[in-house]
Amino acid sequence: MLKRVAPAIGLFFLSPLAGEFLLGNLPITMLPALVALAPLYGGGALLVRELARRTGAGWPGIVLLALAYALIEEGLVTRSLFAPSFAGMDLTAQAWIPGVEMSAWWASFVLGGVHVAGSVCAPIAVMEALVPARASEPWLRVPGLVVAGGAVRAGGR
C-alpha cells in the first residue's frame, strides 16, 4: 500500500515546501511549520491532481484547477487578496485597484507565482516525473480523496 500512495504522500509535503520555502516566502529555520502548512497546500495539490487525472483534463485542467484552488485559498481562507495590508506589506502602494479593493501585483504574485506555479504545478510535475509509469493515473482511491479533502478543510481553519 505504501508504494501505491508514496507519490501522493510526496506531493502532500512537496507542495508547501516548494510554495513557501523554496520560493523564499519562509526561511528554512521555520521548516517545522511544514506540518501545519501541508494539509492546506498538500491536500489542495492532491485534489487538483486527482480531479484533473480522473477527468482526463491534462495539464490545462491542472493549471485551471490550481488557479481555482489559489482563488479559494487566498480569497476565502487567508483573505489576503482583498486585504489592504497583509504580512506587514502596504498593498495599496502596489498596483492597488480601487473599487475591486485588491492589489494587482499581489494577486498575480500569490495566485500565479506562489500557488499555481510554485505550490501546485511544479510539485505535481516533479512527483509525476519520479513515477512516470503512474503519471497519468489517479494515485488515491475514494478514502484517500476523503482524507485529502478533510486535510484541506482542517488546514483552512
mmCIF file with all atom_site columns, C-alpha atoms in Angstrom:
data_model
loop_
_atom_site.group_PDB
_atom_site.id
_atom_site.type_symbol
_atom_site.label_atom_id
_atom_site.label_alt_id
_atom_site.label_comp_id
_atom_site.label_asym_id
_atom_site.label_entity_id
_atom_site.label_seq_id
_atom_site.pdbx_PDB_ins_code
_atom_site.Cartn_x
_atom_site.Cartn_y
_atom_site.Cartn_z
_atom_site.occupancy
_atom_site.B_iso_or_equiv
_atom_site.pdbx_formal_charge
_atom_site.auth_seq_id
_atom_site.auth_comp_id
_atom_site.auth_asym_id
_atom_site.auth_atom_id
_atom_site.pdbx_PDB_model_num
ATOM 1   C CA . MET A 1 1   ? 0.000   0.000  0.000   1.00 0.00 ? 1   MET A CA 1
ATOM 2   C CA . LEU A 1 2   ? 2.810   2.421  0.865   1.00 0.00 ? 2   LEU A CA 1
ATOM 3   C CA . LYS A 1 3   ? 4.281   2.042  -2.612  1.00 0.00 ? 3   LYS A CA 1
ATOM 4   C CA . ARG A 1 4   ? 0.889   2.848  -4.130  1.00 0.00 ? 4   ARG A CA 1
ATOM 5   C CA . VAL A 1 5   ? 0.362   6.073  -2.125  1.00 0.00 ? 5   VAL A CA 1
ATOM 6   C CA . ALA A 1 6   ? 4.025   7.174  -1.883  1.00 0.00 ? 6   ALA A CA 1
ATOM 7   C CA . PRO A 1 7   ? 3.697   9.722  -4.737  1.00 0.00 ? 7   PRO A CA 1
ATOM 8   C CA . ALA A 1 8   ? 0.629   11.224 -3.050  1.00 0.00 ? 8   ALA A CA 1
ATOM 9   C CA . ILE A 1 9   ? 2.468   11.499 0.275   1.00 0.00 ? 9   ILE A CA 1
ATOM 10  C CA . GLY A 1 10  ? 5.418   13.087 -1.527  1.00 0.00 ? 10  GLY A CA 1
ATOM 11  C CA . LEU A 1 11  ? 3.141   15.636 -3.201  1.00 0.00 ? 11  LEU A CA 1
ATOM 12  C CA . PHE A 1 12  ? 1.431   16.359 0.120   1.00 0.00 ? 12  PHE A CA 1
ATOM 13  C CA . PHE A 1 13  ? 4.728   17.561 1.618   1.00 0.00 ? 13  PHE A CA 1
ATOM 14  C CA . LEU A 1 14  ? 6.464   18.867 -1.528  1.00 0.00 ? 14  LEU A CA 1
ATOM 15  C CA . SER A 1 15  ? 3.633   21.323 -2.240  1.00 0.00 ? 15  SER A CA 1
ATOM 16  C CA . PRO A 1 16  ? 4.111   23.517 0.871   1.00 0.00 ? 16  PRO A CA 1
ATOM 17  C CA . LEU A 1 17  ? 7.869   23.003 0.771   1.00 0.00 ? 17  LEU A CA 1
ATOM 18  C CA . ALA A 1 18  ? 8.030   24.412 -2.759  1.00 0.00 ? 18  ALA A CA 1
ATOM 19  C CA . GLY A 1 19  ? 5.324   27.051 -2.315  1.00 0.00 ? 19  GLY A CA 1
ATOM 20  C CA . GLU A 1 20  ? 6.639   28.590 0.870   1.00 0.00 ? 20  GLU A CA 1
ATOM 21  C CA . PHE A 1 21  ? 10.258  27.565 1.470   1.00 0.00 ? 21  PHE A CA 1
ATOM 22  C CA . LEU A 1 22  ? 11.824  27.076 -1.966  1.00 0.00 ? 22  LEU A CA 1
ATOM 23  C CA . LEU A 1 23  ? 10.214  30.277 -3.267  1.00 0.00 ? 23  LEU A CA 1
ATOM 24  C CA . GLY A 1 24  ? 11.714  32.118 -0.289  1.00 0.00 ? 24  GLY A CA 1
ATOM 25  C CA . ASN A 1 25  ? 8.482   33.134 1.432   1.00 0.00 ? 25  ASN A CA 1
ATOM 26  C CA . LEU A 1 26  ? 9.550   31.435 4.655   1.00 0.00 ? 26  LEU A CA 1
ATOM 27  C CA . PRO A 1 27  ? 13.103  30.874 5.960   1.00 0.00 ? 27  PRO A CA 1
ATOM 28  C CA . ILE A 1 28  ? 14.363  27.323 6.363   1.00 0.00 ? 28  ILE A CA 1
ATOM 29  C CA . THR A 1 29  ? 14.502  27.930 10.121  1.00 0.00 ? 29  THR A CA 1
ATOM 30  C CA . MET A 1 30  ? 10.698  27.691 10.041  1.00 0.00 ? 30  MET A CA 1
ATOM 31  C CA . LEU A 1 31  ? 10.760  24.207 8.474   1.00 0.00 ? 31  LEU A CA 1
ATOM 32  C CA . PRO A 1 32  ? 8.692   22.720 11.336  1.00 0.00 ? 32  PRO A CA 1
ATOM 33  C CA . ALA A 1 33  ? 5.793   24.851 10.005  1.00 0.00 ? 33  ALA A CA 1
ATOM 34  C CA . LEU A 1 34  ? 5.680   22.396 7.098   1.00 0.00 ? 34  LEU A CA 1
ATOM 35  C CA . VAL A 1 35  ? 3.494   20.163 9.275   1.00 0.00 ? 35  VAL A CA 1
ATOM 36  C CA . ALA A 1 36  ? 0.929   22.946 9.681   1.00 0.00 ? 36  ALA A CA 1
ATOM 37  C CA . LEU A 1 37  ? 1.096   24.045 6.025   1.00 0.00 ? 37  LEU A CA 1
ATOM 38  C CA . ALA A 1 38  ? 0.888   20.570 4.456   1.00 0.00 ? 38  ALA A CA 1
ATOM 39  C CA . PRO A 1 39  ? -2.840  19.964 4.994   1.00 0.00 ? 39  PRO A CA 1
ATOM 40  C CA . LEU A 1 40  ? -3.937  23.100 3.129   1.00 0.00 ? 40  LEU A CA 1
ATOM 41  C CA . TYR A 1 41  ? -1.246  23.171 0.443   1.00 0.00 ? 41  TYR A CA 1
ATOM 42  C CA . GLY A 1 42  ? -0.649  19.445 0.034   1.00 0.00 ? 42  GLY A CA 1
ATOM 43  C CA . GLY A 1 43  ? -4.294  18.489 0.312   1.00 0.00 ? 43  GLY A CA 1
ATOM 44  C CA . GLY A 1 44  ? -5.169  21.125 -2.284  1.00 0.00 ? 44  GLY A CA 1
ATOM 45  C CA . ALA A 1 45  ? -2.455  19.970 -4.697  1.00 0.00 ? 45  ALA A CA 1
ATOM 46  C CA . LEU A 1 46  ? -3.607  16.362 -4.304  1.00 0.00 ? 46  LEU A CA 1
ATOM 47  C CA . LEU A 1 47  ? -7.229  17.246 -5.014  1.00 0.00 ? 47  LEU A CA 1
ATOM 48  C CA . VAL A 1 48  ? -6.242  19.303 -8.055  1.00 0.00 ? 48  VAL A CA 1
ATOM 49  C CA . ARG A 1 49  ? -4.108  16.497 -9.450  1.00 0.00 ? 49  ARG A CA 1
ATOM 50  C CA . GLU A 1 50  ? -6.602  13.732 -8.747  1.00 0.00 ? 50  GLU A CA 1
ATOM 51  C CA . LEU A 1 51  ? -9.538  15.630 -10.251 1.00 0.00 ? 51  LEU A CA 1
ATOM 52  C CA . ALA A 1 52  ? -7.565  16.507 -13.381 1.00 0.00 ? 52  ALA A CA 1
ATOM 53  C CA . ARG A 1 53  ? -6.253  12.960 -13.836 1.00 0.00 ? 53  ARG A CA 1
ATOM 54  C CA . ARG A 1 54  ? -9.633  11.333 -13.187 1.00 0.00 ? 54  ARG A CA 1
ATOM 55  C CA . THR A 1 55  ? -11.381 13.567 -15.736 1.00 0.00 ? 55  THR A CA 1
ATOM 56  C CA . GLY A 1 56  ? -8.615  13.437 -18.341 1.00 0.00 ? 56  GLY A CA 1
ATOM 57  C CA . ALA A 1 57  ? -8.211  17.214 -18.195 1.00 0.00 ? 57  ALA A CA 1
ATOM 58  C CA . GLY A 1 58  ? -4.421  17.021 -18.556 1.00 0.00 ? 58  GLY A CA 1
ATOM 59  C CA . TRP A 1 59  ? -2.135  19.936 -17.837 1.00 0.00 ? 59  TRP A CA 1
ATOM 60  C CA . PRO A 1 60  ? -4.571  22.641 -18.960 1.00 0.00 ? 60  PRO A CA 1
ATOM 61  C CA . GLY A 1 61  ? -7.016  21.267 -16.389 1.00 0.00 ? 61  GLY A CA 1
ATOM 62  C CA . ILE A 1 62  ? -4.348  21.137 -13.699 1.00 0.00 ? 62  ILE A CA 1
ATOM 63  C CA . VAL A 1 63  ? -3.476  24.802 -14.321 1.00 0.00 ? 63  VAL A CA 1
ATOM 64  C CA . LEU A 1 64  ? -7.117  25.915 -14.234 1.00 0.00 ? 64  LEU A CA 1
ATOM 65  C CA . LEU A 1 65  ? -7.873  23.854 -11.122 1.00 0.00 ? 65  LEU A CA 1
ATOM 66  C CA . ALA A 1 66  ? -4.721  25.221 -9.482  1.00 0.00 ? 66  ALA A CA 1
ATOM 67  C CA . LEU A 1 67  ? -5.972  28.749 -10.160 1.00 0.00 ? 67  LEU A CA 1
ATOM 68  C CA . ALA A 1 68  ? -9.369  27.873 -8.667  1.00 0.00 ? 68  ALA A CA 1
ATOM 69  C CA . TYR A 1 69  ? -7.616  26.445 -5.589  1.00 0.00 ? 69  TYR A CA 1
ATOM 70  C CA . ALA A 1 70  ? -5.478  29.583 -5.309  1.00 0.00 ? 70  ALA A CA 1
ATOM 71  C CA . LEU A 1 71  ? -8.534  31.849 -5.517  1.00 0.00 ? 71  LEU A CA 1
ATOM 72  C CA . ILE A 1 72  ? -10.256 29.879 -2.769  1.00 0.00 ? 72  ILE A CA 1
ATOM 73  C CA . GLU A 1 73  ? -7.211  29.828 -0.515  1.00 0.00 ? 73  GLU A CA 1
ATOM 74  C CA . GLU A 1 74  ? -6.194  33.454 -0.927  1.00 0.00 ? 74  GLU A CA 1
ATOM 75  C CA . GLY A 1 75  ? -9.674  34.907 -1.401  1.00 0.00 ? 75  GLY A CA 1
ATOM 76  C CA . LEU A 1 76  ? -11.693 32.966 1.159   1.00 0.00 ? 76  LEU A CA 1
ATOM 77  C CA . VAL A 1 77  ? -9.320  31.178 3.544   1.00 0.00 ? 77  VAL A CA 1
ATOM 78  C CA . THR A 1 78  ? -6.465  33.614 4.206   1.00 0.00 ? 78  THR A CA 1
ATOM 79  C CA . ARG A 1 79  ? -8.379  36.567 2.699   1.00 0.00 ? 79  ARG A CA 1
ATOM 80  C CA . SER A 1 80  ? -5.127  38.110 1.517   1.00 0.00 ? 80  SER A CA 1
ATOM 81  C CA . LEU A 1 81  ? -6.477  39.074 -1.928  1.00 0.00 ? 81  LEU A CA 1
ATOM 82  C CA . PHE A 1 82  ? -8.683  41.813 -0.556  1.00 0.00 ? 82  PHE A CA 1
ATOM 83  C CA . ALA A 1 83  ? -6.516  42.954 2.353   1.00 0.00 ? 83  ALA A CA 1
ATOM 84  C CA . PRO A 1 84  ? -5.019  46.448 2.072   1.00 0.00 ? 84  PRO A CA 1
ATOM 85  C CA . SER A 1 85  ? -2.165  45.189 4.235   1.00 0.00 ? 85  SER A CA 1
ATOM 86  C CA . PHE A 1 86  ? -1.063  41.591 4.516   1.00 0.00 ? 86  PHE A CA 1
ATOM 87  C CA . ALA A 1 87  ? 2.030   40.151 6.188   1.00 0.00 ? 87  ALA A CA 1
ATOM 88  C CA . GLY A 1 88  ? 3.210   43.650 7.034   1.00 0.00 ? 88  GLY A CA 1
ATOM 89  C CA . MET A 1 89  ? 3.011   44.909 3.451   1.00 0.00 ? 89  MET A CA 1
ATOM 90  C CA . ASP A 1 90  ? 1.160   48.012 2.302   1.00 0.00 ? 90  ASP A CA 1
ATOM 91  C CA . LEU A 1 91  ? -0.622  46.522 -0.693  1.00 0.00 ? 91  LEU A CA 1
ATOM 92  C CA . THR A 1 92  ? -2.384  49.798 -1.506  1.00 0.00 ? 92  THR A CA 1
ATOM 93  C CA . ALA A 1 93  ? 1.001   51.069 -2.724  1.00 0.00 ? 93  ALA A CA 1
ATOM 94  C CA . GLN A 1 94  ? 1.424   48.088 -5.061  1.00 0.00 ? 94  GLN A CA 1
ATOM 95  C CA . ALA A 1 95  ? -0.895  48.402 -8.099  1.00 0.00 ? 95  ALA A CA 1
ATOM 96  C CA . TRP A 1 96  ? -3.996  48.851 -5.958  1.00 0.00 ? 96  TRP A CA 1
ATOM 97  C CA . ILE A 1 97  ? -7.259  48.580 -7.921  1.00 0.00 ? 97  ILE A CA 1
ATOM 98  C CA . PRO A 1 98  ? -9.880  50.906 -6.405  1.00 0.00 ? 98  PRO A CA 1
ATOM 99  C CA . GLY A 1 99  ? -13.408 49.548 -6.446  1.00 0.00 ? 99  GLY A CA 1
ATOM 100 C CA . VAL A 1 100 ? -12.145 45.965 -6.561  1.00 0.00 ? 100 VAL A CA 1
ATOM 101 C CA . GLU A 1 101 ? -10.086 46.715 -3.452  1.00 0.00 ? 101 GLU A CA 1
ATOM 102 C CA . MET A 1 102 ? -7.161  44.480 -4.264  1.00 0.00 ? 102 MET A CA 1
ATOM 103 C CA . SER A 1 103 ? -3.577  44.773 -5.436  1.00 0.00 ? 103 SER A CA 1
ATOM 104 C CA . ALA A 1 104 ? -2.951  43.554 -8.989  1.00 0.00 ? 104 ALA A CA 1
ATOM 105 C CA . TRP A 1 105 ? 0.671   42.951 -8.045  1.00 0.00 ? 105 TRP A CA 1
ATOM 106 C CA . TRP A 1 106 ? -0.224  40.817 -5.038  1.00 0.00 ? 106 TRP A CA 1
ATOM 107 C CA . ALA A 1 107 ? -2.910  38.874 -6.921  1.00 0.00 ? 107 ALA A CA 1
ATOM 108 C CA . SER A 1 108 ? -0.554  37.974 -9.771  1.00 0.00 ? 108 SER A CA 1
ATOM 109 C CA . PHE A 1 109 ? 2.264   37.080 -7.377  1.00 0.00 ? 109 PHE A CA 1
ATOM 110 C CA . VAL A 1 110 ? 0.319   34.980 -4.913  1.00 0.00 ? 110 VAL A CA 1
ATOM 111 C CA . LEU A 1 111 ? -2.084  33.358 -7.383  1.00 0.00 ? 111 LEU A CA 1
ATOM 112 C CA . GLY A 1 112 ? 0.221   32.736 -10.317 1.00 0.00 ? 112 GLY A CA 1
ATOM 113 C CA . GLY A 1 113 ? 3.668   32.518 -8.811  1.00 0.00 ? 113 GLY A CA 1
ATOM 114 C CA . VAL A 1 114 ? 3.138   31.058 -5.389  1.00 0.00 ? 114 VAL A CA 1
ATOM 115 C CA . HIS A 1 115 ? 0.119   28.820 -5.865  1.00 0.00 ? 115 HIS A CA 1
ATOM 116 C CA . VAL A 1 116 ? -0.412  27.882 -9.499  1.00 0.00 ? 116 VAL A CA 1
ATOM 117 C CA . ALA A 1 117 ? 3.265   27.505 -10.391 1.00 0.00 ? 117 ALA A CA 1
ATOM 118 C CA . GLY A 1 118 ? 5.005   27.062 -7.054  1.00 0.00 ? 118 GLY A CA 1
ATOM 119 C CA . SER A 1 119 ? 2.766   25.011 -4.799  1.00 0.00 ? 119 SER A CA 1
ATOM 120 C CA . VAL A 1 120 ? 0.644   23.060 -7.302  1.00 0.00 ? 120 VAL A CA 1
ATOM 121 C CA . CYS A 1 121 ? 2.000   22.653 -10.850 1.00 0.00 ? 121 CYS A CA 1
ATOM 122 C CA . ALA A 1 122 ? 5.737   22.323 -10.145 1.00 0.00 ? 122 ALA A CA 1
ATOM 123 C CA . PRO A 1 123 ? 5.300   19.797 -7.293  1.00 0.00 ? 123 PRO A CA 1
ATOM 124 C CA . ILE A 1 124 ? 2.878   17.738 -9.403  1.00 0.00 ? 124 ILE A CA 1
ATOM 125 C CA . ALA A 1 125 ? 5.361   17.749 -12.299 1.00 0.00 ? 125 ALA A CA 1
ATOM 126 C CA . VAL A 1 126 ? 8.214   16.679 -10.028 1.00 0.00 ? 126 VAL A CA 1
ATOM 127 C CA . MET A 1 127 ? 6.269   13.859 -8.391  1.00 0.00 ? 127 MET A CA 1
ATOM 128 C CA . GLU A 1 128 ? 4.900   12.614 -11.718 1.00 0.00 ? 128 GLU A CA 1
ATOM 129 C CA . ALA A 1 129 ? 8.428   12.647 -13.160 1.00 0.00 ? 129 ALA A CA 1
ATOM 130 C CA . LEU A 1 130 ? 9.526   10.413 -10.290 1.00 0.00 ? 130 LEU A CA 1
ATOM 131 C CA . VAL A 1 131 ? 6.837   7.832  -11.164 1.00 0.00 ? 131 VAL A CA 1
ATOM 132 C CA . PRO A 1 132 ? 6.434   8.177  -14.948 1.00 0.00 ? 132 PRO A CA 1
ATOM 133 C CA . ALA A 1 133 ? 4.545   4.898  -15.332 1.00 0.00 ? 133 ALA A CA 1
ATOM 134 C CA . ARG A 1 134 ? 1.842   6.242  -12.995 1.00 0.00 ? 134 ARG A CA 1
ATOM 135 C CA . ALA A 1 135 ? 1.924   9.894  -14.039 1.00 0.00 ? 135 ALA A CA 1
ATOM 136 C CA . SER A 1 136 ? -1.412  9.939  -15.830 1.00 0.00 ? 136 SER A CA 1
ATOM 137 C CA . GLU A 1 137 ? -3.390  7.714  -13.474 1.00 0.00 ? 137 GLU A CA 1
ATOM 138 C CA . PRO A 1 138 ? -5.038  8.553  -10.142 1.00 0.00 ? 138 PRO A CA 1
ATOM 139 C CA . TRP A 1 139 ? -2.910  7.925  -7.067  1.00 0.00 ? 139 TRP A CA 1
ATOM 140 C CA . LEU A 1 140 ? -5.698  7.864  -4.497  1.00 0.00 ? 140 LEU A CA 1
ATOM 141 C CA . ARG A 1 141 ? -8.817  5.832  -4.032  1.00 0.00 ? 141 ARG A CA 1
ATOM 142 C CA . VAL A 1 142 ? -12.025 7.274  -2.568  1.00 0.00 ? 142 VAL A CA 1
ATOM 143 C CA . PRO A 1 143 ? -10.853 7.052  1.084   1.00 0.00 ? 143 PRO A CA 1
ATOM 144 C CA . GLY A 1 144 ? -7.674  8.920  0.133   1.00 0.00 ? 144 GLY A CA 1
ATOM 145 C CA . LEU A 1 145 ? -9.693  11.628 -1.583  1.00 0.00 ? 145 LEU A CA 1
ATOM 146 C CA . VAL A 1 146 ? -11.799 12.000 1.554   1.00 0.00 ? 146 VAL A CA 1
ATOM 147 C CA . VAL A 1 147 ? -8.650  12.321 3.670   1.00 0.00 ? 147 VAL A CA 1
ATOM 148 C CA . ALA A 1 148 ? -7.175  14.911 1.258   1.00 0.00 ? 148 ALA A CA 1
ATOM 149 C CA . GLY A 1 149 ? -10.416 16.908 1.332   1.00 0.00 ? 149 GLY A CA 1
ATOM 150 C CA . GLY A 1 150 ? -10.503 16.726 5.123   1.00 0.00 ? 150 GLY A CA 1
ATOM 151 C CA . ALA A 1 151 ? -6.905  17.888 5.263   1.00 0.00 ? 151 ALA A CA 1
ATOM 152 C CA . VAL A 1 152 ? -7.720  20.953 3.154   1.00 0.00 ? 152 VAL A CA 1
ATOM 153 C CA . ARG A 1 153 ? -10.685 21.711 5.371   1.00 0.00 ? 153 ARG A CA 1
ATOM 154 C CA . ALA A 1 154 ? -8.640  21.294 8.550   1.00 0.00 ? 154 ALA A CA 1
ATOM 155 C CA . GLY A 1 155 ? -5.725  23.291 7.136   1.00 0.00 ? 155 GLY A CA 1
ATOM 156 C CA . GLY A 1 156 ? -8.020  26.173 6.210   1.00 0.00 ? 156 GLY A CA 1
ATOM 157 C CA . ARG A 1 157 ? -9.115  26.791 9.759   1.00 0.00 ? 157 ARG A CA 1
#
